Short mmCIF file of C-alpha atoms in Angstrom, two decimals:
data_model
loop_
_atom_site.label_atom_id
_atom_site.label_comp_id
_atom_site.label_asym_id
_atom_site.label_seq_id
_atom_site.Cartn_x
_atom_site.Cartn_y
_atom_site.Cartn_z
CA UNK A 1 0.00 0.00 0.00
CA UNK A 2 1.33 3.32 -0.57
CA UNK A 3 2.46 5.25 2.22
CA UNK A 4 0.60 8.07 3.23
CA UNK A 5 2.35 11.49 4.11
CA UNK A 6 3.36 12.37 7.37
CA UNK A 7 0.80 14.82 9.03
CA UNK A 8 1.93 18.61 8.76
CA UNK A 9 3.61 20.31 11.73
CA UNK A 10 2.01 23.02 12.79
CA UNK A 11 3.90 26.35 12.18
CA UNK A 12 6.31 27.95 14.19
CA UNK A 13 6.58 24.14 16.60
CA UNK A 14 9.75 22.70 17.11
CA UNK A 15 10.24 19.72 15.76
CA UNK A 16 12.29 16.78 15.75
CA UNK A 17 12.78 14.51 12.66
CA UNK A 18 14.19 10.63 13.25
CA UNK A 19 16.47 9.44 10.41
CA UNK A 20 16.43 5.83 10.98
CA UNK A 21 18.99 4.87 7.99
CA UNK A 22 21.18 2.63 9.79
CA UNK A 23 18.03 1.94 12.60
CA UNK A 24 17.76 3.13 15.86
CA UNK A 25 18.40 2.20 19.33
CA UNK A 26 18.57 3.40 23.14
CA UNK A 27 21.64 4.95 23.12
CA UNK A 28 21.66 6.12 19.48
CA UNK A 29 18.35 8.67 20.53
CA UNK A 30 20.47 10.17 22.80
CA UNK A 31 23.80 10.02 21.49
CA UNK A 32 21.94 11.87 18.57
CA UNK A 33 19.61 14.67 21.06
CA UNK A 34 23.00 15.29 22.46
CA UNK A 35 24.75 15.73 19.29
CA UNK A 36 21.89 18.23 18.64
CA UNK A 37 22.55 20.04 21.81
CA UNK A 38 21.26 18.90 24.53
CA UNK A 39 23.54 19.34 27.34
CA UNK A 40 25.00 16.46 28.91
CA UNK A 41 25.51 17.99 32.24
CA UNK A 42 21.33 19.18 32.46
CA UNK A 43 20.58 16.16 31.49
CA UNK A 44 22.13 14.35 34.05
CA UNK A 45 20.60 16.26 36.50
CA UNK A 46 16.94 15.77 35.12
CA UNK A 47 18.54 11.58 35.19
CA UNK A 48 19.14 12.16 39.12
CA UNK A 49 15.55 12.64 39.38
CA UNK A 50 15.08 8.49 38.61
CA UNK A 51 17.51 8.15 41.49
CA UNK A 52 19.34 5.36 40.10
CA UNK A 53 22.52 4.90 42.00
CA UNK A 54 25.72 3.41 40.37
CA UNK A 55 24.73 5.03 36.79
CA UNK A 56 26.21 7.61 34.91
CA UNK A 57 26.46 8.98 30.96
CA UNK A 58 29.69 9.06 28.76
CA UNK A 59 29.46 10.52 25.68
CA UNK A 60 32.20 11.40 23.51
CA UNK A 61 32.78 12.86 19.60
CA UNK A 62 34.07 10.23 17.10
CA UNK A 63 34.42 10.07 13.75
CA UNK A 64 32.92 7.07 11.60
CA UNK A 65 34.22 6.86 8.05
CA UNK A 66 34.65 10.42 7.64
CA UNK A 67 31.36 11.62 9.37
CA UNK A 68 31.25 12.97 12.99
CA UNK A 69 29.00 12.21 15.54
CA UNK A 70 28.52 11.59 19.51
CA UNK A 71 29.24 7.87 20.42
CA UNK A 72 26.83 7.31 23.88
CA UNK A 73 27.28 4.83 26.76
CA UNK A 74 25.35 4.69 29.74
CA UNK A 75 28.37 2.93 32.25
CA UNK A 76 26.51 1.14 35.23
CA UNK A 77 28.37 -0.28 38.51
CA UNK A 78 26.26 -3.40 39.20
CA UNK A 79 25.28 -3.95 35.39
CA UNK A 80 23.14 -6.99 36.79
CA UNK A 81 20.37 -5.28 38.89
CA UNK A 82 17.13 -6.49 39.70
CA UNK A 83 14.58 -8.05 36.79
CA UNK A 84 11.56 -5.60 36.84
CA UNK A 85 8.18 -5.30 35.74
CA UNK A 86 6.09 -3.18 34.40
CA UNK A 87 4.54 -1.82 37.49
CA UNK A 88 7.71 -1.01 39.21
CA UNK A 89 8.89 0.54 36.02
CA UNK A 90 6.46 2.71 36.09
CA UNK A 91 6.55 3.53 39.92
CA UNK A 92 9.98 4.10 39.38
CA UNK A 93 8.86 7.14 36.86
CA UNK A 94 5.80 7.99 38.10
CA UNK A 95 7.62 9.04 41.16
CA UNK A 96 11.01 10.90 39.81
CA UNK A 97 11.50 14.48 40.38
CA UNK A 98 11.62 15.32 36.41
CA UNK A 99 8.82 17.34 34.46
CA UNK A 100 5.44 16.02 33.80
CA UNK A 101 5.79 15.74 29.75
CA UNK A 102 9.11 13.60 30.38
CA UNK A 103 7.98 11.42 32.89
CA UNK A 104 4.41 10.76 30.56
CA UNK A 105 6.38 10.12 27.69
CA UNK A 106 8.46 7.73 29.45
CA UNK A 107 5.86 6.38 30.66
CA UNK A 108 3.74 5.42 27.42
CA UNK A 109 7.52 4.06 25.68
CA UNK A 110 7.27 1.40 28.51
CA UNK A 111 3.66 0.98 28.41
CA UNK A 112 4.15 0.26 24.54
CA UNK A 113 7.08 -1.64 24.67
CA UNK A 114 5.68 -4.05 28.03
CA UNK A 115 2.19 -4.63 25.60
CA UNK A 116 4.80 -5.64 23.01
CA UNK A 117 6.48 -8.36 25.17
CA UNK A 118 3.52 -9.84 26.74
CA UNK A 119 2.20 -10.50 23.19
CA UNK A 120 5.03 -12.14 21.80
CA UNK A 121 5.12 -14.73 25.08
CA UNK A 122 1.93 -14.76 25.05
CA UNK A 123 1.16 -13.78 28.90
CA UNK A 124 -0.34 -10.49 30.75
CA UNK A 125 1.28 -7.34 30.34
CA UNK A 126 1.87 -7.43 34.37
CA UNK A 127 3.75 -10.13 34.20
CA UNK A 128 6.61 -9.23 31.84
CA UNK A 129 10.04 -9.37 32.99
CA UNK A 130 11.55 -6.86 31.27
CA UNK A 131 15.43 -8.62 31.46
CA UNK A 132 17.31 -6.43 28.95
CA UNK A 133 15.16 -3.55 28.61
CA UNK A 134 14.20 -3.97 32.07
CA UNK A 135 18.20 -2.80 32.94
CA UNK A 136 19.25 0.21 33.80
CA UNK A 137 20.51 1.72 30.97
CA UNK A 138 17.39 0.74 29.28
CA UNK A 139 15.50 3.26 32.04
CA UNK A 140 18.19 5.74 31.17
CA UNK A 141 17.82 5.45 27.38
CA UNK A 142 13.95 5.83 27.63
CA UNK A 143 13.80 8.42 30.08
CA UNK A 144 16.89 10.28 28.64
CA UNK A 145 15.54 10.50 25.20
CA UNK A 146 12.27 12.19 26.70
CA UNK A 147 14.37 14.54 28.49
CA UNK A 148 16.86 15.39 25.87
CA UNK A 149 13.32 16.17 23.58
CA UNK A 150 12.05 18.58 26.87
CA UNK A 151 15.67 20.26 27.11
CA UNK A 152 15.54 21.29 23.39
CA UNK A 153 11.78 22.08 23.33
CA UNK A 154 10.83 19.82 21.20
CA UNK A 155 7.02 19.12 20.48
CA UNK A 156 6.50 16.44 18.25
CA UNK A 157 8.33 13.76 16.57
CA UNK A 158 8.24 12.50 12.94
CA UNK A 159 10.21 9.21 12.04
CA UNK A 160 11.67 7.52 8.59
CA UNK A 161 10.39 3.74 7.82
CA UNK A 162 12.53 1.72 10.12
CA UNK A 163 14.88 -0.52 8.24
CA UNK A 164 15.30 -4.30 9.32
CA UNK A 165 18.36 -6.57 9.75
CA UNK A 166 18.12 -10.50 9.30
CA UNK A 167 20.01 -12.95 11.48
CA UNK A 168 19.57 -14.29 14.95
CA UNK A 169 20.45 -12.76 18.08
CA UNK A 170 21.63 -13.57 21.46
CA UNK A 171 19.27 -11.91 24.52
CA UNK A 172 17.82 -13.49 27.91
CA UNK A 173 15.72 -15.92 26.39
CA UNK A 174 18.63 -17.52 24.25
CA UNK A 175 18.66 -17.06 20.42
CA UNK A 176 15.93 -15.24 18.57
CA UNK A 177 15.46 -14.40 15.17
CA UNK A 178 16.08 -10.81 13.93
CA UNK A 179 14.16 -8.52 13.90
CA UNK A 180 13.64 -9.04 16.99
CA UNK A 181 10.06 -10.44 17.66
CA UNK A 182 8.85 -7.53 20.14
CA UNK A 183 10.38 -4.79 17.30
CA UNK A 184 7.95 -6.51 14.83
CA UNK A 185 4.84 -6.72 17.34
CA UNK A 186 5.85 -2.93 17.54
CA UNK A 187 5.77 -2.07 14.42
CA UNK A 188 2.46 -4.38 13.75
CA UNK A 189 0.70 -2.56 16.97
CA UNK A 190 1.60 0.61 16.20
CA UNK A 191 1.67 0.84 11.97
CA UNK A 192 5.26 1.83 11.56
CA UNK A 193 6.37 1.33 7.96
CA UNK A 194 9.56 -0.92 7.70
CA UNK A 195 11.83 -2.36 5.08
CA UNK A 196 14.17 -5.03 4.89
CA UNK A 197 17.90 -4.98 4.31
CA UNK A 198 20.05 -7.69 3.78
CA UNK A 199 22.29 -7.11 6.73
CA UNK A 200 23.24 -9.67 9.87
CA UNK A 201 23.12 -7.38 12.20
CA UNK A 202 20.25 -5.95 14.67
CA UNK A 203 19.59 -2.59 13.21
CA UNK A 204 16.27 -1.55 15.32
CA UNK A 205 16.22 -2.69 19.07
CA UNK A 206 13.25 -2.99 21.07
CA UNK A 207 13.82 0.20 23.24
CA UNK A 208 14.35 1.87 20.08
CA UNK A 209 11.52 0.41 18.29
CA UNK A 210 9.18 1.81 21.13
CA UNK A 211 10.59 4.88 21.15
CA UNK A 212 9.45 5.83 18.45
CA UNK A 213 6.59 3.66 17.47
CA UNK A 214 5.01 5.92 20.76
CA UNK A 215 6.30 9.23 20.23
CA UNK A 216 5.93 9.76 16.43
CA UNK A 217 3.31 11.65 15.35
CA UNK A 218 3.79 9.84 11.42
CA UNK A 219 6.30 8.33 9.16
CA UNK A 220 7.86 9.22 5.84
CA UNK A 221 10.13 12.10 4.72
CA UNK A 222 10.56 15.13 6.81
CA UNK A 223 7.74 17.43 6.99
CA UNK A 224 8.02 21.29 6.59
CA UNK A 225 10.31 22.42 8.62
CA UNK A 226 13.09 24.76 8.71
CA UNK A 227 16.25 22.82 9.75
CA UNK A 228 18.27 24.40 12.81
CA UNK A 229 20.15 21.41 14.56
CA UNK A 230 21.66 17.98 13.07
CA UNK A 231 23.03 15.59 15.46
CA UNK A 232 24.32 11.85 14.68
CA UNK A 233 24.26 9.46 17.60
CA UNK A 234 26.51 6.58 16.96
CA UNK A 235 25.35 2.69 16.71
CA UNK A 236 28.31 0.39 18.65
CA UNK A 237 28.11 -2.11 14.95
CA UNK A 238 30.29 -1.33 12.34
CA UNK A 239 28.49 -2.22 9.02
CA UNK A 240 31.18 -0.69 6.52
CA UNK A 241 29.28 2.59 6.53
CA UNK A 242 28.82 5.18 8.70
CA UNK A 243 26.37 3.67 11.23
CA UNK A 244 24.65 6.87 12.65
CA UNK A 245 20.67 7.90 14.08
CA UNK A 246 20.66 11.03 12.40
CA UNK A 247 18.24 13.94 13.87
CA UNK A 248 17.16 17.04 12.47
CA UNK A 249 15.29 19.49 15.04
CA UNK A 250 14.00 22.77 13.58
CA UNK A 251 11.22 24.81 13.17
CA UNK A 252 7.49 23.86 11.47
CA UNK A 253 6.62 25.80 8.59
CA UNK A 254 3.21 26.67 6.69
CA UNK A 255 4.27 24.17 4.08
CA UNK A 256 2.76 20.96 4.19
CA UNK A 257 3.61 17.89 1.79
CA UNK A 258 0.86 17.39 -0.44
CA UNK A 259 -0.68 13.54 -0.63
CA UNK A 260 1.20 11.38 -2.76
CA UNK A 261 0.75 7.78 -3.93
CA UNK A 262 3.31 5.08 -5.75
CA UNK A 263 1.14 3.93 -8.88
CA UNK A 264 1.75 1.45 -11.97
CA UNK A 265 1.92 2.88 -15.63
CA UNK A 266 0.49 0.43 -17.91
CA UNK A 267 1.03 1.21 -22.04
CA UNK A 268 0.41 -0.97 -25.24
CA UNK A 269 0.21 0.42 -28.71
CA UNK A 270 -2.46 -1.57 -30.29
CA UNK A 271 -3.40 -1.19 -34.16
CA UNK A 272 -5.10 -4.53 -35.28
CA UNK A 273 -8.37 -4.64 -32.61
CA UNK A 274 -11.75 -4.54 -33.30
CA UNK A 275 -12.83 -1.01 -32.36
CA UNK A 276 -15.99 -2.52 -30.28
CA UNK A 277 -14.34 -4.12 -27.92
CA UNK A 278 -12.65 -1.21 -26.30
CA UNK A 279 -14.80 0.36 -24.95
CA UNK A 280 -15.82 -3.54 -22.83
CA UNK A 281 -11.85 -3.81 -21.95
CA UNK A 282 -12.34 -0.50 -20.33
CA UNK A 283 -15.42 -1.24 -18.34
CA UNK A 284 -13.22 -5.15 -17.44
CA UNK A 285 -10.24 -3.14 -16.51
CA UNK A 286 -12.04 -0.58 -13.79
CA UNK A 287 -13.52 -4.01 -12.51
CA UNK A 288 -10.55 -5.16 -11.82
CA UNK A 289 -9.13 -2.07 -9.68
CA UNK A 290 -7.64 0.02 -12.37
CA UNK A 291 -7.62 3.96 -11.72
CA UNK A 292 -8.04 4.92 -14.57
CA UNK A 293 -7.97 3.90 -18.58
CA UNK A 294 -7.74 6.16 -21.45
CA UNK A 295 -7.15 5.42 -25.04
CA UNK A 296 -5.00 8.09 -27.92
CA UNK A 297 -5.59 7.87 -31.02
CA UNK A 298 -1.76 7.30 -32.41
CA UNK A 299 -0.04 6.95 -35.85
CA UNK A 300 2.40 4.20 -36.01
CA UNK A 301 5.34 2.39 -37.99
CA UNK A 302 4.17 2.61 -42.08
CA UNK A 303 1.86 5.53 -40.97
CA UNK A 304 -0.69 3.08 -39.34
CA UNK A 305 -3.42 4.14 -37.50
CA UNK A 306 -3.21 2.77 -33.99
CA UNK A 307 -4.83 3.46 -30.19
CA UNK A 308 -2.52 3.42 -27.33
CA UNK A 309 -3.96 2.21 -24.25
CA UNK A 310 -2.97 3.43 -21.01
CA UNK A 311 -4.05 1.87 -17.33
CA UNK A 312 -3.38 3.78 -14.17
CA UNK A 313 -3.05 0.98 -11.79
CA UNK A 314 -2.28 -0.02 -8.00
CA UNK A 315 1.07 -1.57 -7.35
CA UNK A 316 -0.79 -4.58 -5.33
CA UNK A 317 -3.34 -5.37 -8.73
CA UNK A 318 -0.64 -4.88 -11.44
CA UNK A 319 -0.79 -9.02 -12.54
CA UNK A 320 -4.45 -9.18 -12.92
CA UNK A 321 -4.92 -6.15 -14.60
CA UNK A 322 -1.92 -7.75 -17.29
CA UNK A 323 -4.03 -10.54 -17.64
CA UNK A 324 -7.12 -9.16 -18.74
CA UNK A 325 -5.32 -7.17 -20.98
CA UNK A 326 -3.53 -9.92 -22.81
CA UNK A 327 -6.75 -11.68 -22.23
CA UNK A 328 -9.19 -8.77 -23.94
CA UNK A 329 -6.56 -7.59 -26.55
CA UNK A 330 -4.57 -8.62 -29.62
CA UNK A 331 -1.46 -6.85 -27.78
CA UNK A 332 2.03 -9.64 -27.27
CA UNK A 333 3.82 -6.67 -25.08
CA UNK A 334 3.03 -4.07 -22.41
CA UNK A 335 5.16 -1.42 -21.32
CA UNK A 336 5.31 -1.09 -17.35
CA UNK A 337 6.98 2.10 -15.39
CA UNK A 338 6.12 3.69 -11.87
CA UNK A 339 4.62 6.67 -11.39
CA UNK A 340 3.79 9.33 -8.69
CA UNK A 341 0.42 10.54 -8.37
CA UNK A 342 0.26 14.13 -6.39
CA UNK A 343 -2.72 15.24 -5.44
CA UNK A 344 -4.86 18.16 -3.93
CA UNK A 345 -5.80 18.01 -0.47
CA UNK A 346 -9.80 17.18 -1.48
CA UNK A 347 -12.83 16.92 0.58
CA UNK A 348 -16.44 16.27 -0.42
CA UNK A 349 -19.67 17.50 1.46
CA UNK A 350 -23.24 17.22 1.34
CA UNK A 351 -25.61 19.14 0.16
CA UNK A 352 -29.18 19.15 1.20
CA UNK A 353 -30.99 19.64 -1.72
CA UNK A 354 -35.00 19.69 -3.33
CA UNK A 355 -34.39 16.10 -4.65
CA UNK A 356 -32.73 14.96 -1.64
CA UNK A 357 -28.67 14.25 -0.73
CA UNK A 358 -26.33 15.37 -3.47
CA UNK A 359 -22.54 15.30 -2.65
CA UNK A 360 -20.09 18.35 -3.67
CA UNK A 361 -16.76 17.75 -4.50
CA UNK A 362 -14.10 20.61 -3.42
CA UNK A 363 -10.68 21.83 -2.75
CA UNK A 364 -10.51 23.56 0.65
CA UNK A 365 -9.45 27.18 0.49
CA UNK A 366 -5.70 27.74 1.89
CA UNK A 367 -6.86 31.23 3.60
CA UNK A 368 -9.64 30.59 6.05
CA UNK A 369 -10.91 34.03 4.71
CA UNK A 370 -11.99 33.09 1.46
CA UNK A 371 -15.61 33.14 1.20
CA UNK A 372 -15.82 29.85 -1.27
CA UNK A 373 -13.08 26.93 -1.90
CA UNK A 374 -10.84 27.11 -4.40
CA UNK A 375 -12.38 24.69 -6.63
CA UNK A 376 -15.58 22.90 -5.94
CA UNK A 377 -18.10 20.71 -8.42
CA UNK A 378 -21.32 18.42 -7.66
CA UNK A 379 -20.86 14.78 -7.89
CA UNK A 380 -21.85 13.93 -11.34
CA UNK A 381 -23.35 10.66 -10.32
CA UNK A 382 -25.82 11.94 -7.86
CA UNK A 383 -27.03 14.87 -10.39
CA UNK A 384 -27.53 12.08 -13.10
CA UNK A 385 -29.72 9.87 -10.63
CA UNK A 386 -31.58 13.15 -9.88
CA UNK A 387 -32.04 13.83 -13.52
CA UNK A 388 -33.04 10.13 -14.41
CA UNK A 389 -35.32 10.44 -11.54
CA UNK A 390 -37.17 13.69 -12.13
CA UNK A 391 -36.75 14.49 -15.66
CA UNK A 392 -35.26 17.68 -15.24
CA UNK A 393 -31.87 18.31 -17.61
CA UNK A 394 -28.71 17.29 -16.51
CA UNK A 395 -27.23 21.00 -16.31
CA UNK A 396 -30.19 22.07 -14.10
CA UNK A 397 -29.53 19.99 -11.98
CA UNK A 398 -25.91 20.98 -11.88
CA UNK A 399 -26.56 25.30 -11.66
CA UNK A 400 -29.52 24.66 -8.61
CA UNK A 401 -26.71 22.69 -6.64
CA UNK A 402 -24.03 25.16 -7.52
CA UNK A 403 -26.53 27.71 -6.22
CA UNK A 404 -27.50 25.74 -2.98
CA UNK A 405 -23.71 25.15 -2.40
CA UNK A 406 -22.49 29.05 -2.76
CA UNK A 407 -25.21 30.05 -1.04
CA UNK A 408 -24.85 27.68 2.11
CA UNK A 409 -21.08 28.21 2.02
CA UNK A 410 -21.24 32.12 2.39
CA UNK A 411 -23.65 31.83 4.92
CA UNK A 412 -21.53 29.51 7.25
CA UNK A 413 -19.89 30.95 10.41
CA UNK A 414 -15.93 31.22 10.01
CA UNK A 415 -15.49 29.93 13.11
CA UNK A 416 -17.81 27.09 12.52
CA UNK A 417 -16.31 25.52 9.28
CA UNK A 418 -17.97 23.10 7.17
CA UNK A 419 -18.45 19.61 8.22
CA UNK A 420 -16.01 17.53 5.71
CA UNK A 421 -15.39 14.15 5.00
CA UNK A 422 -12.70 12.37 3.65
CA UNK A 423 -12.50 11.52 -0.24
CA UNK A 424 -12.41 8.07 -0.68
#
């Protein structure tokens, strides 16, 4: 399925954009905050809030195939410590001296991640033992990253498509396949858009998984934003790359990305058909889930009169919609590219109306004080049951809704807009 744009930040918010490249993990989120600026010593003091003895934070510059960055560790005294659950976790939060937003962000990573767990072993959330991510500097990468987002005033979080390593990998419960089976309950639970790379190593961890599989607000490329900070927080693999989180924090901007979908180009040049059958492939190929079909009239090879046909279709329905064409046609060859398909933010309302429910197609105005949208049209469907139904011409019909729709439009409060749903 295509993936849908990330939402628009609102103007003027700080931001913080996730580029998940070479994955993402604890100590990568805030090897990368601090790399954006963050400062090491404020954060340890909002840390001291968890009083956690026996912990502290080393961070230090290096330089990974010709790219800088901040390498993280979180060094612990007794690295053992006590196996936890998800109650005490959250006691453990709940009842730090740091800021509300940090200690309810926290809160819900843990919350997402323990969910997570007790699905893949198939028992109650309560009664998770958290083991790795139950540690120490598991707490510390969690509740770091949500600090290191207050310290830079950051308000909302958009991520890349996480990529996934294959391979097996050694935790508490012995060997386990990667990606790890709580990363891919994760990303399941929480629609996060992955993709695999053929890599042996473990490129998304659980802690990071959860991070931002709770704190993301979508997925995709970067949304508007003006770009202020770039920080790279270091992964402890070396792939043969530079293996970096990379963060952008900046400002939100007016501009948001407009929708976009991944679509199939289908073309065949066709000059020995009966005419009459067109215009039946056409009605078989919108059947069958095409987008759209159009046929141009074309002159060939020897100055032959031909018809090219073209099918706008869905990645997921390309092979059926081949068959029917080699099926319906006299065509031994298609031609198949990708396209993009960028569209206008669209919305369709209702009209009340003599004959009863009409819908109105429109484009929402950009500038709440406009008076109409910037492009709007009835539904031709529902004017041509109307007409069938009543008798009255087509492009009556079309004017009295026009009419109904200006009128009701203007009339609307600005502060109470119009009730819009979604174009399917």
């Amino acid at each position: 399925a295509p993936l849908p744009p990330p939402p628009p930040a609102v103007p003027g918010s700080k931001i913080a954009y996730f580029d998940c490249y070479s994955g993402i993990s604890g100590d990568m989120i805030l090897g990368a905050l601090l790399d954006c600026g963050a400062g090491l010593e404020q954060l340890e003091k909002l840390l001291a809030g968890l009083e956690l003895p026996g912990c502290r934070l080393h961070a230090e510059k290096v330089n990974r195939y010709g790219l800088a960055g901040t390498n993280l560790a979180v060094l612990i005294e007794n690295p053992g410590g006590p196996l936890r659950h998800l109650p005490e976790i959250l006691r453990l939060i709940r009842g730090a001296a740091l800021p509300e937003a940090v200690k309810e962000k926290s809160a819900a990573v843990f919350e997402s991640l323990a969910a997570a767990e007790a699905a893949v072993h198939g028992i109650p959330v309560e009664r998770v033992h958290f083991h790795e991510v139950g540690a120490v500097d598991a707490i510390v990468d969690i509740v770091g990253g949500a600090a290191a987002l207050h310290l830079l005033g950051v308000e909302a979080v958009y991520c890349s498509p996480l990529p996934l390593g294959r391979g097996m990998v050694q935790c508490a419960h012995g060997l386990l396949p990667l990606p790890a089976p709580a990363v891919v309950e994760l990303c399941k639970g929480h629609r996060v858009p992955v993709y695999g790379r053929e890599t042996e190593l473990e490129l998304v961890t659980p802690t990071g998984a959860a991070f931002v599989a709770t704190l993301a607000q979508g997925y995709g490329p970067p949304p508007g934003m003006f770009v202020e900070k770039i920080g790279y927080g270091a992964g402890k693999k070396d792939p043969g790359y530079p293996n970096y989180l990379r963060v952008m924090v900046g400002t939100g901007t007016a501009a948001a990305p407009l929708p976009e979908e991944r679509l199939q180009v289908i073309e065949a040049n066709i000059d020995d058909l009966n005419p009459e059958i067109f215009g039946y492939l056409m009605e078989k190929l919108l059947e069958g889930g095409a987008l759209d079909v159009y046929f141009t009239p074309i002159q060939m090879k020897k100055n032959r009169p031909a018809v090219k046909l073209a099918v706008l279709a869905p990645g997921h329905g390309l092979n059926a919609l081949l068959e029917t064409i080699f099926n319906e046609t006299s065509t031994l060859g298609v031609r198949v590219f990708e396209g993009r398909k960028i569209m206008r933010t669209r919305a369709v309302e209702v009209m009340q109306t003599p004959w009863g429910p009409v819908r109105v197609k429109l484009v929402p105005a950009a500038a709440p004080e406009r008076d109409l949208p910037l492009h709007f049209a009835p539904e031709f469907e529902d004017c041509q049951a109307v007409a069938r139904r009543t008798g009255l011409p087509l492009k009556e019909i079309y004017r009295e809704v026009e009419f109904l729709f200006r009128r009701q439009f203007r009339n609307k409060s600005k502060t109470e807009p119009p009730e819009l749903e979604k174009l399917e």
